[in-house]
Amino acid sequence: MNITSAAGIISLLEEPMPELKIFALKKLDLIVDEFWPEISEAIQKIEILHEDKSFQQHDLAALVASKVYYHLGSFSDSLQYALGAGNLFNVNSHSEYVDTIIAKCIDHYTELRIKNYENEKDPVEIDPRLKAIVDRMFQRCLDDGQYKQALGLALETRRMDIFEKSIRESDDVFGMLCYAFNVAMATLDCRGFRTVVLRHLVQLYRNLAVPDYVNMCQCLIFLDDPVTVANVLEKLSAESEDSTLMAYQIAFDMYESATQQFLGRVLQNLRAAAPIPATVQIAPKIPTSDGASTSSAITVAPSLGAG
């Protein structure tokens, strides 16, 4: 049976029995997209039910109010009541209303997170209900396998926990690491935060089952960290032949991408870790007239240019 008016259902909001009010709210939630002009005239009654925490379905009242304000174009009010709806605001429901409110949530949350990141000494309090909706949105992305979207949102909102989670839970960790590096270098204007991201990438590359020292050192170049690069090269050159070859690969890559100043500091740290002797004693064997041989020490200085 098709209804032509919401007046009868709205009138139930004035009934003394809570069960009738709950019934009315459930019906209004189903028809609000069509009858929101009528329902908006009773918005104060719905708001009162939400504010009454003794009312069993005060969160449902908030959801209905949120949808009414959405249709009225009052998105700030719609957002506030969506927060009051708690888990009844379903981030997994693909509708224009849900998508719009989620976008508003993320925009507001991002603004607050950036403000707090830039002013750590005097942070503003973030509504835990707002964070809860954003967290559920992150989880939706991860559950749907939308790891790149989750990573992008994590960077926008300065959520390094989600940043790492989106990489670790991906079925292509290496691809996600490369994507994260490219996004960080291309989109992050804040140098301080970009440094934080690159530091996290260094640890992620280091903690792989087979550490990716090549890409790790690329991050270290942008971090201007010659000491750690030198430590990596020293470690690799002291291990297997394959590791030594990797050290050469890193050195060649640095020659192509790093500045001469950076290369000089890497070399300086390598020399400090394994000093090159100032002179080398060479004792060649010189044959004598009786067929025997003797040694005569020759002192030479190694060519620093060869380093």
C-alpha positions as a Markdown table, in Angstrom:
| # | Residue | x | y | z |
|---|---|---|---|---|
| 1 | Met | 0.0 | 0.0 | 0.0 |
| 2 | Asn | 1.4 | 3.3 | -1.1 |
| 3 | Ile | 1.1 | 6.2 | 1.4 |
| 4 | Thr | 0.4 | 9.8 | 0.1 |
| 5 | Ser | 1.2 | 11.6 | 3.4 |
| 6 | Ala | 3.4 | 11.2 | 6.4 |
| 7 | Ala | 1.0 | 13.1 | 8.7 |
| 8 | Gly | -0.4 | 10.0 | 10.3 |
| 9 | Ile | 3.0 | 8.6 | 11.1 |
| 10 | Ile | 4.2 | 12.0 | 12.4 |
| 11 | Ser | 1.2 | 12.2 | 14.8 |
| 12 | Leu | 2.4 | 9.1 | 16.5 |
| 13 | Leu | 5.4 | 11.0 | 17.8 |
| 14 | Glu | 3.1 | 12.7 | 20.3 |
| 15 | Glu | 1.8 | 9.5 | 21.7 |
| 16 | Pro | 2.8 | 8.8 | 25.3 |
| 17 | Met | 3.8 | 5.2 | 24.6 |
| 18 | Pro | 7.5 | 4.8 | 23.7 |
| 19 | Glu | 6.7 | 1.8 | 21.5 |
| 20 | Leu | 4.5 | 4.0 | 19.2 |
| 21 | Lys | 7.2 | 6.7 | 19.0 |
| 22 | Ile | 9.7 | 4.0 | 18.0 |
| 23 | Phe | 7.3 | 2.6 | 15.4 |
| 24 | Ala | 6.9 | 6.1 | 14.0 |
| 25 | Leu | 10.6 | 6.8 | 13.8 |
| 26 | Lys | 11.2 | 3.5 | 12.0 |
| 27 | Lys | 8.6 | 4.3 | 9.5 |
| 28 | Leu | 9.8 | 7.9 | 9.0 |
| 29 | Asp | 13.4 | 6.6 | 8.4 |
| 30 | Leu | 12.0 | 4.5 | 5.5 |
| 31 | Ile | 10.1 | 7.3 | 3.9 |
| 32 | Val | 12.2 | 10.4 | 4.8 |
| 33 | Asp | 13.7 | 10.6 | 1.3 |
| 34 | Glu | 10.2 | 11.2 | -0.2 |
| 35 | Phe | 8.4 | 13.0 | 2.6 |
| 36 | Trp | 11.1 | 15.1 | 4.1 |
| 37 | Pro | 9.2 | 18.4 | 3.6 |
| 38 | Glu | 6.4 | 17.1 | 5.8 |
| 39 | Ile | 8.8 | 15.5 | 8.3 |
| 40 | Ser | 10.8 | 18.7 | 8.6 |
| 41 | Glu | 7.8 | 20.4 | 10.2 |
| 42 | Ala | 8.1 | 18.0 | 13.1 |
| 43 | Ile | 11.9 | 18.2 | 13.3 |
| 44 | Gln | 11.8 | 19.7 | 16.9 |
| 45 | Lys | 9.8 | 16.7 | 18.1 |
| 46 | Ile | 12.4 | 14.4 | 16.6 |
| 47 | Glu | 15.3 | 16.4 | 18.1 |
| 48 | Ile | 13.7 | 16.2 | 21.6 |
| 49 | Leu | 13.5 | 12.4 | 21.3 |
| 50 | His | 17.2 | 12.3 | 20.5 |
| 51 | Glu | 18.1 | 14.5 | 23.4 |
| 52 | Asp | 16.1 | 12.3 | 25.8 |
| 53 | Lys | 18.8 | 9.7 | 26.6 |
| 54 | Ser | 16.2 | 7.7 | 28.5 |
| 55 | Phe | 14.4 | 7.1 | 25.2 |
| 56 | Gln | 15.5 | 3.7 | 24.0 |
| 57 | Gln | 15.9 | 4.7 | 20.3 |
| 58 | His | 17.4 | 8.2 | 20.7 |
| 59 | Asp | 20.0 | 7.3 | 18.2 |
| 60 | Leu | 17.3 | 6.4 | 15.6 |
| 61 | Ala | 15.8 | 9.9 | 16.2 |
| 62 | Ala | 19.2 | 11.4 | 15.4 |
| 63 | Leu | 19.4 | 9.4 | 12.2 |
| 64 | Val | 16.0 | 10.6 | 11.0 |
| 65 | Ala | 16.9 | 14.2 | 12.0 |
| 66 | Ser | 20.2 | 13.9 | 10.1 |
| 67 | Lys | 18.5 | 12.8 | 6.9 |
| 68 | Val | 15.9 | 15.6 | 7.2 |
| 69 | Tyr | 18.7 | 18.2 | 7.6 |
| 70 | Tyr | 20.5 | 16.6 | 4.7 |
| 71 | His | 17.5 | 17.2 | 2.4 |
| 72 | Leu | 17.1 | 20.7 | 3.7 |
| 73 | Gly | 20.7 | 21.4 | 2.7 |
| 74 | Ser | 21.9 | 22.0 | 6.2 |
| 75 | Phe | 24.9 | 19.7 | 6.1 |
| 76 | Ser | 26.6 | 20.9 | 9.3 |
| 77 | Asp | 23.4 | 20.0 | 11.3 |
| 78 | Ser | 23.1 | 16.8 | 9.3 |
| 79 | Leu | 26.6 | 15.8 | 10.2 |
| 80 | Gln | 26.1 | 16.5 | 13.9 |
| 81 | Tyr | 23.0 | 14.3 | 14.1 |
| 82 | Ala | 24.7 | 11.6 | 12.0 |
| 83 | Leu | 27.4 | 11.5 | 14.8 |
| 84 | Gly | 24.5 | 11.2 | 17.3 |
| 85 | Ala | 23.2 | 8.2 | 15.4 |
| 86 | Gly | 26.2 | 6.1 | 16.3 |
| 87 | Asn | 26.3 | 2.7 | 14.6 |
| 88 | Leu | 22.9 | 3.3 | 13.0 |
| 89 | Phe | 24.8 | 5.6 | 10.5 |
| 90 | Asn | 25.9 | 2.8 | 8.2 |
| 91 | Val | 29.1 | 3.8 | 6.3 |
| 92 | Asn | 28.6 | 0.6 | 4.2 |
| 93 | Ser | 25.3 | 1.9 | 2.8 |
| 94 | His | 26.1 | 3.3 | -0.7 |
| 95 | Ser | 23.7 | 6.2 | -1.0 |
| 96 | Glu | 24.1 | 9.9 | -1.8 |
| 97 | Tyr | 23.2 | 10.8 | 1.8 |
| 98 | Val | 25.8 | 8.5 | 3.3 |
| 99 | Asp | 28.5 | 9.4 | 0.8 |
| 100 | Thr | 27.9 | 13.1 | 1.4 |
| 101 | Ile | 28.0 | 12.9 | 5.2 |
| 102 | Ile | 31.2 | 10.7 | 5.0 |
| 103 | Ala | 32.8 | 13.3 | 2.8 |
| 104 | Lys | 31.9 | 16.0 | 5.4 |
| 105 | Cys | 33.2 | 13.8 | 8.2 |
| 106 | Ile | 36.5 | 13.2 | 6.5 |
| 107 | Asp | 36.9 | 16.9 | 5.6 |
| 108 | His | 36.2 | 18.0 | 9.1 |
| 109 | Tyr | 38.4 | 15.3 | 10.7 |
| 110 | Thr | 41.2 | 16.1 | 8.3 |
| 111 | Glu | 41.1 | 19.8 | 9.2 |
| 112 | Leu | 41.3 | 19.0 | 12.9 |
| 113 | Arg | 44.1 | 16.4 | 12.5 |
| 114 | Ile | 46.2 | 18.8 | 10.4 |
| 115 | Lys | 45.6 | 21.6 | 12.9 |
| 116 | Asn | 46.7 | 19.3 | 15.8 |
| 117 | Tyr | 49.7 | 18.1 | 13.8 |
| 118 | Glu | 50.9 | 21.6 | 13.3 |
| 119 | Asn | 50.1 | 22.6 | 16.9 |
| 120 | Glu | 51.0 | 19.7 | 19.1 |
| 121 | Lys | 51.4 | 21.8 | 22.2 |
| 122 | Asp | 47.8 | 23.0 | 22.2 |
| 123 | Pro | 45.7 | 20.4 | 20.3 |
| 124 | Val | 41.9 | 20.7 | 19.8 |
| 125 | Glu | 39.7 | 17.9 | 21.1 |
| 126 | Ile | 38.3 | 15.7 | 18.3 |
| 127 | Asp | 34.8 | 14.3 | 18.9 |
| 128 | Pro | 35.2 | 10.6 | 19.4 |
| 129 | Arg | 32.0 | 10.0 | 17.4 |
| 130 | Leu | 33.6 | 11.8 | 14.5 |
| 131 | Lys | 36.7 | 9.6 | 14.8 |
| 132 | Ala | 34.5 | 6.5 | 15.0 |
| 133 | Ile | 32.8 | 7.2 | 11.7 |
| 134 | Val | 36.2 | 7.9 | 10.0 |
| 135 | Asp | 37.6 | 4.7 | 11.5 |
| 136 | Arg | 34.7 | 2.7 | 10.1 |
| 137 | Met | 35.3 | 4.3 | 6.7 |
| 138 | Phe | 38.9 | 3.2 | 6.9 |
| 139 | Gln | 37.8 | -0.3 | 7.8 |
| 140 | Arg | 35.4 | -0.3 | 4.8 |
| 141 | Cys | 38.2 | 0.6 | 2.5 |
| 142 | Leu | 40.4 | -2.2 | 3.9 |
| 143 | Asp | 37.6 | -4.8 | 3.8 |
| 144 | Asp | 36.9 | -3.9 | 0.2 |
| 145 | Gly | 40.5 | -4.2 | -0.8 |
| 146 | Gln | 40.7 | -0.5 | -1.6 |
| 147 | Tyr | 44.2 | -0.2 | 0.0 |
| 148 | Lys | 45.3 | 2.8 | -2.1 |
| 149 | Gln | 42.3 | 4.8 | -1.2 |
| 150 | Ala | 42.9 | 3.9 | 2.5 |
| 151 | Leu | 46.5 | 5.0 | 2.2 |
| 152 | Gly | 45.6 | 8.3 | 0.5 |
| 153 | Leu | 43.0 | 9.1 | 3.2 |
| 154 | Ala | 45.6 | 8.1 | 5.9 |
| 155 | Leu | 48.1 | 10.6 | 4.5 |
| 156 | Glu | 45.4 | 13.3 | 4.4 |
| 157 | Thr | 44.3 | 12.7 | 8.0 |
| 158 | Arg | 47.9 | 12.1 | 9.3 |
| 159 | Arg | 47.0 | 8.6 | 10.4 |
| 160 | Met | 50.2 | 6.7 | 10.2 |
| 161 | Asp | 48.6 | 3.6 | 11.9 |
| 162 | Ile | 46.3 | 3.3 | 8.9 |
| 163 | Phe | 49.1 | 4.2 | 6.5 |
| 164 | Glu | 51.1 | 1.2 | 7.7 |
| 165 | Lys | 48.0 | -1.1 | 7.9 |
| 166 | Ser | 47.0 | -0.4 | 4.3 |
| 167 | Ile | 50.5 | -1.5 | 3.2 |
| 168 | Arg | 50.8 | -4.5 | 5.4 |
| 169 | Glu | 47.3 | -5.9 | 4.7 |
| 170 | Ser | 47.7 | -5.5 | 0.9 |
| 171 | Asp | 48.3 | -8.5 | -1.3 |
| 172 | Asp | 51.0 | -6.5 | -3.1 |
| 173 | Val | 53.1 | -5.1 | -0.3 |
| 174 | Phe | 56.0 | -4.1 | -2.6 |
| 175 | Gly | 53.7 | -2.4 | -5.0 |
| 176 | Met | 52.0 | -0.5 | -2.2 |
| 177 | Leu | 55.4 | 0.6 | -0.8 |
| 178 | Cys | 56.3 | 2.0 | -4.2 |
| 179 | Tyr | 52.9 | 3.7 | -4.5 |
| 180 | Ala | 53.3 | 5.2 | -1.0 |
| 181 | Phe | 56.7 | 6.6 | -1.8 |
| 182 | Asn | 55.5 | 8.2 | -5.1 |
| 183 | Val | 52.4 | 9.7 | -3.4 |
| 184 | Ala | 54.4 | 11.1 | -0.5 |
| 185 | Met | 56.9 | 12.7 | -2.8 |
| 186 | Ala | 54.3 | 14.1 | -5.2 |
| 187 | Thr | 51.5 | 15.3 | -3.0 |
| 188 | Leu | 52.9 | 16.1 | 0.5 |
| 189 | Asp | 53.7 | 19.8 | 0.7 |
| 190 | Cys | 54.5 | 19.7 | 4.4 |
| 191 | Arg | 58.2 | 18.8 | 4.6 |
| 192 | Gly | 58.0 | 17.8 | 8.2 |
| 193 | Phe | 55.2 | 15.3 | 7.6 |
| 194 | Arg | 56.9 | 14.0 | 4.4 |
| 195 | Thr | 59.9 | 13.2 | 6.6 |
| 196 | Val | 57.8 | 11.3 | 9.0 |
| 197 | Val | 56.3 | 9.3 | 6.1 |
| 198 | Leu | 59.7 | 8.5 | 4.6 |
| 199 | Arg | 61.0 | 7.4 | 8.0 |
| 200 | His | 58.0 | 5.0 | 8.3 |
| 201 | Leu | 58.8 | 3.7 | 4.8 |
| 202 | Val | 62.5 | 3.1 | 5.8 |
| 203 | Gln | 61.3 | 0.9 | 8.6 |
| 204 | Leu | 58.8 | -1.0 | 6.4 |
| 205 | Tyr | 61.5 | -1.7 | 3.8 |
| 206 | Arg | 63.8 | -2.8 | 6.6 |
| 207 | Asn | 61.2 | -5.1 | 8.2 |
| 208 | Leu | 60.3 | -7.0 | 5.0 |
| 209 | Ala | 61.0 | -10.7 | 5.1 |
| 210 | Val | 63.8 | -9.9 | 2.6 |
| 211 | Pro | 64.8 | -6.3 | 3.4 |
| 212 | Asp | 64.7 | -4.0 | 0.4 |
| 213 | Tyr | 67.9 | -2.0 | 1.0 |
| 214 | Val | 67.8 | -0.5 | -2.5 |
| 215 | Asn | 64.5 | 1.4 | -2.0 |
| 216 | Met | 65.3 | 2.0 | 1.6 |
| 217 | Cys | 68.4 | 3.9 | 0.6 |
| 218 | Gln | 66.4 | 5.9 | -1.9 |
| 219 | Cys | 64.3 | 7.1 | 1.0 |
| 220 | Leu | 67.4 | 7.8 | 3.0 |
| 221 | Ile | 68.8 | 10.0 | 0.2 |
| 222 | Phe | 65.7 | 12.2 | 0.4 |
| 223 | Leu | 66.0 | 12.2 | 4.2 |
| 224 | Asp | 69.5 | 13.4 | 3.8 |
| 225 | Asp | 70.8 | 10.6 | 6.1 |
| 226 | Pro | 74.3 | 9.6 | 4.8 |
| 227 | Val | 75.1 | 7.9 | 8.1 |
| 228 | Thr | 72.4 | 5.2 | 7.8 |
| 229 | Val | 73.3 | 4.8 | 4.1 |
| 230 | Ala | 76.9 | 4.2 | 5.0 |
| 231 | Asn | 75.9 | 1.7 | 7.7 |
| 232 | Val | 73.8 | -0.2 | 5.1 |
| 233 | Leu | 76.7 | -0.3 | 2.6 |
| 234 | Glu | 79.1 | -1.5 | 5.3 |
| 235 | Lys | 76.7 | -4.2 | 6.5 |
| 236 | Leu | 76.0 | -5.5 | 2.9 |
| 237 | Ser | 79.7 | -5.5 | 1.9 |
| 238 | Ala | 80.6 | -7.6 | 4.9 |
| 239 | Glu | 78.0 | -10.3 | 4.0 |
| 240 | Ser | 77.6 | -12.6 | 1.0 |
| 241 | Glu | 78.6 | -12.0 | -2.5 |
| 242 | Asp | 75.0 | -11.2 | -3.5 |
| 243 | Ser | 74.8 | -8.7 | -0.7 |
| 244 | Thr | 78.1 | -7.1 | -1.9 |
| 245 | Leu | 76.6 | -6.8 | -5.4 |
| 246 | Met | 73.5 | -5.1 | -3.8 |
| 247 | Ala | 75.9 | -2.6 | -2.1 |
| 248 | Tyr | 77.3 | -1.8 | -5.6 |
| 249 | Gln | 73.8 | -1.4 | -7.0 |
| 250 | Ile | 73.0 | 1.1 | -4.2 |
| 251 | Ala | 76.2 | 2.9 | -4.9 |
| 252 | Phe | 75.5 | 3.2 | -8.6 |
| 253 | Asp | 71.9 | 4.4 | -7.8 |
| 254 | Met | 73.3 | 7.0 | -5.5 |
| 255 | Tyr | 75.7 | 8.2 | -8.1 |
| 256 | Glu | 72.7 | 8.9 | -10.4 |
| 257 | Ser | 70.3 | 10.4 | -7.9 |
| 258 | Ala | 72.3 | 11.9 | -5.0 |
| 259 | Thr | 74.2 | 15.1 | -4.8 |
| 260 | Gln | 78.0 | 15.2 | -4.7 |
| 261 | Gln | 77.8 | 16.6 | -1.2 |
| 262 | Phe | 75.7 | 13.7 | 0.0 |
| 263 | Leu | 78.1 | 11.2 | -1.7 |
| 264 | Gly | 81.0 | 12.8 | 0.0 |
| 265 | Arg | 79.4 | 12.5 | 3.4 |
| 266 | Val | 78.6 | 8.8 | 2.7 |
| 267 | Leu | 82.2 | 8.2 | 1.8 |
| 268 | Gln | 83.4 | 10.1 | 4.9 |
| 269 | Asn | 81.3 | 7.9 | 7.1 |
| 270 | Leu | 82.5 | 4.7 | 5.4 |
| 271 | Arg | 86.1 | 5.8 | 5.9 |
| 272 | Ala | 85.3 | 6.5 | 9.6 |
| 273 | Ala | 83.9 | 3.0 | 10.0 |
| 274 | Ala | 86.7 | 1.3 | 8.1 |
| 275 | Pro | 89.7 | 3.8 | 8.0 |
| 276 | Ile | 91.9 | 3.7 | 4.9 |
| 277 | Pro | 95.6 | 3.5 | 6.0 |
| 278 | Ala | 97.7 | 6.5 | 5.2 |
| 279 | Thr | 100.5 | 4.4 | 3.9 |
| 280 | Val | 100.8 | 0.8 | 2.8 |
| 281 | Gln | 103.9 | -1.3 | 3.2 |
| 282 | Ile | 104.8 | -3.4 | 0.2 |
| 283 | Ala | 107.8 | -5.8 | 0.4 |
| 284 | Pro | 108.6 | -7.2 | -3.1 |
| 285 | Lys | 111.0 | -10.1 | -3.4 |
| 286 | Ile | 114.3 | -9.1 | -5.1 |
| 287 | Pro | 116.5 | -12.0 | -6.5 |
| 288 | Thr | 120.2 | -12.0 | -5.4 |
| 289 | Ser | 123.3 | -13.2 | -7.3 |
| 290 | Asp | 123.3 | -16.6 | -5.5 |
| 291 | Gly | 119.7 | -17.3 | -6.6 |
| 292 | Ala | 118.1 | -16.5 | -3.2 |
| 293 | Ser | 115.8 | -13.6 | -2.7 |
| 294 | Thr | 115.5 | -10.8 | -0.2 |
| 295 | Ser | 112.8 | -8.3 | 0.7 |
| 296 | Ser | 113.0 | -4.6 | 0.5 |
| 297 | Ala | 110.1 | -2.6 | 1.9 |
| 298 | Ile | 108.6 | 0.1 | -0.2 |
| 299 | Thr | 106.2 | 2.7 | 1.3 |
| 300 | Val | 103.4 | 4.0 | -1.0 |
| 301 | Ala | 100.5 | 6.2 | -0.3 |
| 302 | Pro | 97.1 | 4.9 | -1.5 |
| 303 | Ser | 95.3 | 7.1 | -4.1 |
| 304 | Leu | 92.4 | 8.8 | -2.5 |
| 305 | Gly | 91.0 | 9.5 | -5.9 |
| 306 | Ala | 90.3 | 5.8 | -6.2 |
| 307 | Gly | 87.9 | 6.0 | -3.4 |
